Amino acid sequence: MRKSVRIALNQSNLCVGSISSNIDNMKSGILMAQEMQADIVVFPELSITGYAPDDLLLKRNFVRENISAITEIVEFASRKVPVLIFGCVGIDDRRFNGAVVASEGNIISQCGKASLEVKGLFDEKKYFSGISKIDIFEIKNFRFGISIGGDIFKDSVMENEFRENGVGLVIDIASPVYETGILDKPYQDMESLSRRTGMCICQCNNVGGEDELIFTGGSVVIDSNGLLVSSGKVFEEDFLISDLIPKFPYEIKRIPSYEKNKYICEDVIKIDLPEEPKREIYPKIAEMPSGTEEEIILAIKMSIKDYVRKNGFKGVLIGLSGGIDSALVAALCVMAVGRENVLGIMMPSKYSSEGSVKDSEKLAENLGIRTYKTGINEVFEKYLEILGPVFSDFVPGNGKDTTEENIQARIRGNYLMAFSNKLGYLVMNTGNKSECATGYSTLYGDTVGGFAPISDLYKKWVYGISAKINQMEGQDLIPVEIIEKEPSAELSYGQKDSDSLPEYEVLDEILYRLIELDMDVDEVVACGYEEETVKKTNRLLRINEYKRRQEPLGPKISTCKFGIDRIYPITNGYGR
Amino acid sequence: MRKSVRIALNQSNLCVGSISSNIDNMKSGILMAQEMQADIVVFPELSITGYAPDDLLLKRNFVRENISAITEIVEFASRKVPVLIFGCVGIDDRRFNGAVVASEGNIISQCGKASLEVKGLFDEKKYFSGISKIDIFEIKNFRFGISIGGDIFKDSVMENEFRENGVGLVIDIASPVYETGILDKPYQDMESLSRRTGMCICQCNNVGGEDELIFTGGSVVIDSNGLLVSSGKVFEEDFLISDLIPKFPYEIKRIPSYEKNKYICEDVIKIDLPEEPKREIYPKIAEMPSGTEEEIILAIKMSIKDYVRKNGFKGVLIGLSGGIDSALVAALCVMAVGRENVLGIMMPSKYSSEGSVKDSEKLAENLGIRTYKTGINEVFEKYLEILGPVFSDFVPGNGKDTTEENIQARIRGNYLMAFSNKLGYLVMNTGNKSECATGYSTLYGDTVGGFAPISDLYKKWVYGISAKINQMEGQDLIPVEIIEKEPSAELSYGQKDSDSLPEYEVLDEILYRLIELDMDVDEVVACGYEEETVKKTNRLLRINEYKRRQEPLGPKISTCKFGIDRIYPITNGYGR
């Protein structure tokens, strides 16, 4: 038997949510470690899921796939490398930022990160339990300690747990986030830690860009004399092989206090997840909670009033499309800040139906607000004239697509912002939650504005609230023509929302389940919706995170408001 | 002596950060309570600062003003109302979400919220210590308990602390956040709590809109039989006066366990804050940490590559203005994804200097990237033609202002997005941190894009990094003309950044202190900068939070990245 232990550190660039590609990445690392006859192969913090998965961690299926992946990788490593160490999230109700130690196809132990982060983009305390129990295991008569991102620097860990129990080598899995000047720090800190304790230290780090976070890499191997044995590249994947001779046991006198099985985790991960998808446990129709229309109206009214007042705006302006969303926003604004402070802008194009201006005029008359009409045709034609030849150059046989539709929406956005700049009025955004969820909008077009009063209302709620306002007023303040017309973005001839989206009746029910009830796709399907429609809806929800990040804020009305109650990474390979 | 106690609940609509207007609001409440001969006057959670102040809580001056306000309001209430209860943040190193009880001009006790929130927009655990010590005080032979938002529902509080110590009436100060269906909940919960414990319960709630949060109001007064005595309006300010007869002591047998002064808080707020502003403790020039240019280049390079790759884009496109920012972004993109995947778009206007296209062409040649040139003049003229008459109508004698400048920037934004839509390329944003900080940008104009690689680099760092790239390449990859020209947005004739902003040399040093070192204005002035310049810079920093919220994400490079390390509310009256 070798007198030293050979450790392979995989400094991997993982993708959040992309469990299968992360597993592939790990498999090649294991094969490489096998070839190098390593005793232990190590992967970084949360290697299965990628760091940081945010609210993906609240998805039961995501956690389930994480667990299947654990089985798969533990199995794969069996008979290739004696010991496998990697990061993952724990089981259902005991979710932690964990490290698993596996040997010969079995999980021999696991532990969780104790010093959870609160600051920064990933709020670990929201998702994980902190676990103070420390993990120690033995192979080849060496005794090892496991630490997760930062725990190693807690005195209690190194001194009280590891040192007292004769640990000779500590393996830390981590995700150091780059900021200027941080690169040298870990080495120095770790060297002095090793010198102080006499332990070997291996830190295996994540590397790569994930939205705003840059993981540095720069893994470290330090021998028992506190000397740097080797270090990983920064900002690149790397694979480090080191032979280490831990002083073991570190202080033989203290060994008796270590009971062999005390630190073997009793909560071994159960691989087969129990529950079947819930079937029909929720009502088929997910309406707005009944009887809440009036309170929602009052709530939004106050939020508009306070945003305008507390931020010192002179008034508000709204692009009136002839549709229900802008009509409702206009009505709410009048209720909030008074008709004299509300300005409606109509911006028809050649694709606008005859009704869209007429209906907006009627609305404005009912509400008693000033309006202005400024068509976009001429400007739009000019864009086409300038950009058309360029695009034909780039895209042979350039046909019209959503590019041209988006240009129209963006001209309207520009108009509204120009009015806002000129008058000091706040642009009110008119997007609803069904649109935000599916990205049925043009970024910098109809997404412009400072405040988005109905952005947390599903389209069906928009209808309910509008009807309620008319009922409260005892007249059709919002003209019935607007309420009854079929939703359309009017960016091309005869266009209807239902050309691109499922009918709102169905869409909202699916969205409600995916968002408010946080169901997985299979659970929604089990409620009786068409699988294809559910998958499409879920895909739209997933890929439009980037749009929502740049959309204006609006009041929280539902139980699950985007950005407050539901936080997902943009760069996210889950379900791709 | 009355056998009952008269309590006045002020359900106030406060403004975050606007300490002076909040104090005014409280003063009128105190006068009203005085008129009604109330024994106790109560204000909601964090009434001094407003809820939720986010990173304002990390500002020493903000906390100091909060403390001055405490003195002021305690003084004001003296001899008007026997007991004053309100919410505030604690002292320097013992900051908590606190409640103060004052009587006759003295703070007789204070306590802090124990069950801090992690979820949602306001991460209390980031700012506050949880304090499990419970506050009990006595007046008129009644015994009162204080609770802060939610603590009242912890069994340990009501049963073990309050009940065992003979508390007959609990006052809870809170900030219930609206969501559908939540309005009735507090009543029911509180009624059953009262019935179970035999205590009177008064809950005084915040009301009003604050960015995405809507505080409901709906304060509650429940008598010792669990019956609702009165309740505050929802979504409006309100003032409730109630006479209550607490069962006192609740269980006389248990009284002995209560020691009179045990719960009087020993950490009485010290009113005079100690430290003078730090003077010159930091180097006068706040350069980029020296020697980090190369690591920053590698870090950004990786972040671009990973964002593009992990999100599946075909390539990237960049608006080339002839300035240093877009030149650096183009160079970094070439390093990250290869020249064949980078496209430069030149969009000159009549205000563009001759050099701006020529220099961009030279840059593109050096980098070996494809470019396209598409002027914006004709489209711009068309906007003016359409909007000009409208504006003259609205604004008599309409003169040109930033409205027209912004239109140009937004046309460019539209062009870039059209290219992106047509080609499936990712638009790279070219804004730097000095611009993000001061809002020197056009929202939906030069702020467009999916990724903002240099958004965490101060302008001076942009120069440093550009020089380093040239040095590393052994040639002027970024043409020296671009590095040496004076920064300009070129949105009007002869325009220079320094017309609107302090010179970057000074601006960056001030920003560095305000942001990275988190200094208050007076501290920066004490470092030797002109007061007026510091104040102007700080004001720009403060009022442009709304822009930053809608800007694309970019990699964290500095120690204090907007949105990760520094989180402020948009609606924020502090320092207005």
PDB file of C-alpha atoms in Angstrom, chain B residues 228-333:
ATOM      1  CA  LEU B 228     -62.435  42.370  17.234  1.00  0.00           C
ATOM      2  CA  VAL B 229     -62.791  45.837  18.783  1.00  0.00           C
ATOM      3  CA  SER B 230     -61.806  47.830  15.739  1.00  0.00           C
ATOM      4  CA  SER B 231     -59.780  47.572  12.583  1.00  0.00           C
ATOM      5  CA  GLY B 232     -57.972  49.993  10.323  1.00  0.00           C
ATOM      6  CA  LYS B 233     -58.903  50.678   6.737  1.00  0.00           C
ATOM      7  CA  VAL B 234     -56.993  48.802   4.093  1.00  0.00           C
ATOM      8  CA  PHE B 235     -54.881  50.707   1.542  1.00  0.00           C
ATOM      9  CA  GLU B 236     -55.372  54.018   3.384  1.00  0.00           C
ATOM     10  CA  GLU B 237     -53.866  55.767   6.346  1.00  0.00           C
ATOM     11  CA  ASP B 238     -55.943  55.429   9.479  1.00  0.00           C
ATOM     12  CA  PHE B 239     -55.942  56.343  13.154  1.00  0.00           C
ATOM     13  CA  LEU B 240     -57.570  53.994  15.654  1.00  0.00           C
ATOM     14  CA  ILE B 241     -58.476  54.837  19.235  1.00  0.00           C
ATOM     15  CA  SER B 242     -59.512  51.975  21.506  1.00  0.00           C
ATOM     16  CA  ASP B 243     -60.153  51.559  25.226  1.00  0.00           C
ATOM     17  CA  LEU B 244     -59.081  48.143  26.399  1.00  0.00           C
ATOM     18  CA  ILE B 245     -59.281  46.349  29.721  1.00  0.00           C
ATOM     19  CA  PRO B 246     -56.555  43.781  29.839  1.00  0.00           C
ATOM     20  CA  LYS B 247     -56.968  40.916  32.265  1.00  0.00           C
ATOM     21  CA  PHE B 248     -54.155  41.821  34.574  1.00  0.00           C
ATOM     22  CA  PRO B 249     -52.231  40.052  35.690  1.00  0.00           C
ATOM     23  CA  TYR B 250     -53.241  37.291  33.358  1.00  0.00           C
ATOM     24  CA  GLU B 251     -52.444  34.565  35.846  1.00  0.00           C
ATOM     25  CA  ILE B 252     -51.545  36.171  39.090  1.00  0.00           C
ATOM     26  CA  LYS B 253     -50.000  32.971  40.407  1.00  0.00           C
ATOM     27  CA  ARG B 254     -47.221  33.112  37.898  1.00  0.00           C
ATOM     28  CA  ILE B 255     -46.193  36.657  38.548  1.00  0.00           C
ATOM     29  CA  PRO B 256     -43.270  35.922  40.875  1.00  0.00           C
ATOM     30  CA  SER B 257     -41.137  34.744  37.973  1.00  0.00           C
ATOM     31  CA  TYR B 258     -41.128  38.250  36.548  1.00  0.00           C
ATOM     32  CA  GLU B 259     -38.314  40.420  37.821  1.00  0.00           C
ATOM     33  CA  LYS B 260     -39.104  44.043  37.392  1.00  0.00           C
ATOM     34  CA  ASN B 261     -36.045  45.146  35.507  1.00  0.00           C
ATOM     35  CA  LYS B 262     -35.084  41.951  33.847  1.00  0.00           C
ATOM     36  CA  TYR B 263     -36.578  42.918  30.549  1.00  0.00           C
ATOM     37  CA  ILE B 264     -35.642  46.526  30.522  1.00  0.00           C
ATOM     38  CA  CYS B 265     -33.123  46.593  27.746  1.00  0.00           C
ATOM     39  CA  GLU B 266     -29.634  47.326  28.916  1.00  0.00           C
ATOM     40  CA  ASP B 267     -28.503  48.597  25.527  1.00  0.00           C
ATOM     41  CA  VAL B 268     -30.234  51.948  25.728  1.00  0.00           C
ATOM     42  CA  ILE B 269     -29.573  53.887  22.556  1.00  0.00           C
ATOM     43  CA  LYS B 270     -26.692  56.272  22.906  1.00  0.00           C
ATOM     44  CA  ILE B 271     -27.741  59.462  21.299  1.00  0.00           C
ATOM     45  CA  ASP B 272     -24.470  61.145  20.531  1.00  0.00           C
ATOM     46  CA  LEU B 273     -22.717  59.237  17.823  1.00  0.00           C
ATOM     47  CA  PRO B 274     -19.012  59.009  18.376  1.00  0.00           C
ATOM     48  CA  GLU B 275     -16.755  59.073  15.362  1.00  0.00           C
ATOM     49  CA  GLU B 276     -15.868  62.089  13.320  1.00  0.00           C
ATOM     50  CA  PRO B 277     -15.805  61.472   9.580  1.00  0.00           C
ATOM     51  CA  LYS B 278     -12.643  59.609   8.673  1.00  0.00           C
ATOM     52  CA  ARG B 279     -10.133  61.923   7.114  1.00  0.00           C
ATOM     53  CA  GLU B 280      -7.697  60.878   4.436  1.00  0.00           C
ATOM     54  CA  ILE B 281      -7.454  57.372   5.656  1.00  0.00           C
ATOM     55  CA  TYR B 282      -7.647  56.136   2.093  1.00  0.00           C
ATOM     56  CA  PRO B 283      -5.201  56.957  -0.670  1.00  0.00           C
ATOM     57  CA  LYS B 284      -6.288  60.014  -2.582  1.00  0.00           C
ATOM     58  CA  ILE B 285      -6.241  58.210  -5.899  1.00  0.00           C
ATOM     59  CA  ALA B 286      -8.490  55.201  -6.015  1.00  0.00           C
ATOM     60  CA  GLU B 287      -6.935  53.308  -8.876  1.00  0.00           C
ATOM     61  CA  MET B 288      -7.831  49.857  -9.966  1.00  0.00           C
ATOM     62  CA  PRO B 289      -6.051  47.472  -7.608  1.00  0.00           C
ATOM     63  CA  SER B 290      -2.611  47.501  -9.190  1.00  0.00           C
ATOM     64  CA  GLY B 291      -1.457  44.572 -11.229  1.00  0.00           C
ATOM     65  CA  THR B 292      -4.975  43.244 -11.686  1.00  0.00           C
ATOM     66  CA  GLU B 293      -5.476  44.329 -15.301  1.00  0.00           C
ATOM     67  CA  GLU B 294      -4.620  40.956 -16.708  1.00  0.00           C
ATOM     68  CA  GLU B 295      -6.812  38.999 -14.348  1.00  0.00           C
ATOM     69  CA  ILE B 296      -9.709  41.354 -15.078  1.00  0.00           C
ATOM     70  CA  ILE B 297      -9.249  40.736 -18.787  1.00  0.00           C
ATOM     71  CA  LEU B 298      -9.272  36.976 -18.273  1.00  0.00           C
ATOM     72  CA  ALA B 299     -12.258  37.181 -15.962  1.00  0.00           C
ATOM     73  CA  ILE B 300     -14.371  39.213 -18.383  1.00  0.00           C
ATOM     74  CA  LYS B 301     -13.270  37.109 -21.316  1.00  0.00           C
ATOM     75  CA  MET B 302     -14.510  33.983 -19.581  1.00  0.00           C
ATOM     76  CA  SER B 303     -17.765  35.601 -18.514  1.00  0.00           C
ATOM     77  CA  ILE B 304     -18.568  36.634 -22.098  1.00  0.00           C
ATOM     78  CA  LYS B 305     -17.647  33.252 -23.494  1.00  0.00           C
ATOM     79  CA  ASP B 306     -19.751  31.403 -20.947  1.00  0.00           C
ATOM     80  CA  TYR B 307     -22.777  33.682 -21.296  1.00  0.00           C
ATOM     81  CA  VAL B 308     -22.752  33.279 -25.061  1.00  0.00           C
ATOM     82  CA  ARG B 309     -22.036  29.554 -25.027  1.00  0.00           C
ATOM     83  CA  LYS B 310     -24.303  28.496 -22.166  1.00  0.00           C
ATOM     84  CA  ASN B 311     -27.207  30.524 -23.583  1.00  0.00           C
ATOM     85  CA  GLY B 312     -26.693  29.247 -27.102  1.00  0.00           C
ATOM     86  CA  PHE B 313     -26.065  32.427 -29.102  1.00  0.00           C
ATOM     87  CA  LYS B 314     -24.570  32.291 -32.587  1.00  0.00           C
ATOM     88  CA  GLY B 315     -22.428  35.344 -32.056  1.00  0.00           C
ATOM     89  CA  VAL B 316     -22.351  38.835 -30.623  1.00  0.00           C
ATOM     90  CA  LEU B 317     -22.847  42.315 -32.031  1.00  0.00           C
ATOM     91  CA  ILE B 318     -21.620  45.637 -30.765  1.00  0.00           C
ATOM     92  CA  GLY B 319     -22.487  49.210 -31.635  1.00  0.00           C
ATOM     93  CA  LEU B 320     -19.139  50.850 -32.414  1.00  0.00           C
ATOM     94  CA  SER B 321     -19.273  54.547 -31.529  1.00  0.00           C
ATOM     95  CA  GLY B 322     -15.627  55.372 -31.990  1.00  0.00           C
ATOM     96  CA  GLY B 323     -15.272  55.656 -28.217  1.00  0.00           C
ATOM     97  CA  ILE B 324     -13.169  53.672 -25.823  1.00  0.00           C
ATOM     98  CA  ASP B 325     -16.001  51.700 -24.218  1.00  0.00           C
ATOM     99  CA  SER B 326     -17.278  50.039 -27.368  1.00  0.00           C
ATOM    100  CA  ALA B 327     -13.713  49.497 -28.564  1.00  0.00           C
ATOM    101  CA  LEU B 328     -12.810  47.654 -25.387  1.00  0.00           C
ATOM    102  CA  VAL B 329     -15.971  45.560 -25.484  1.00  0.00           C
ATOM    103  CA  ALA B 330     -15.258  44.613 -29.093  1.00  0.00           C
ATOM    104  CA  ALA B 331     -11.699  43.603 -28.234  1.00  0.00           C
ATOM    105  CA  LEU B 332     -12.845  41.519 -25.264  1.00  0.00           C
ATOM    106  CA  CYS B 333     -15.508  39.818 -27.376  1.00  0.00           C
TER     107      CYS B 333
END
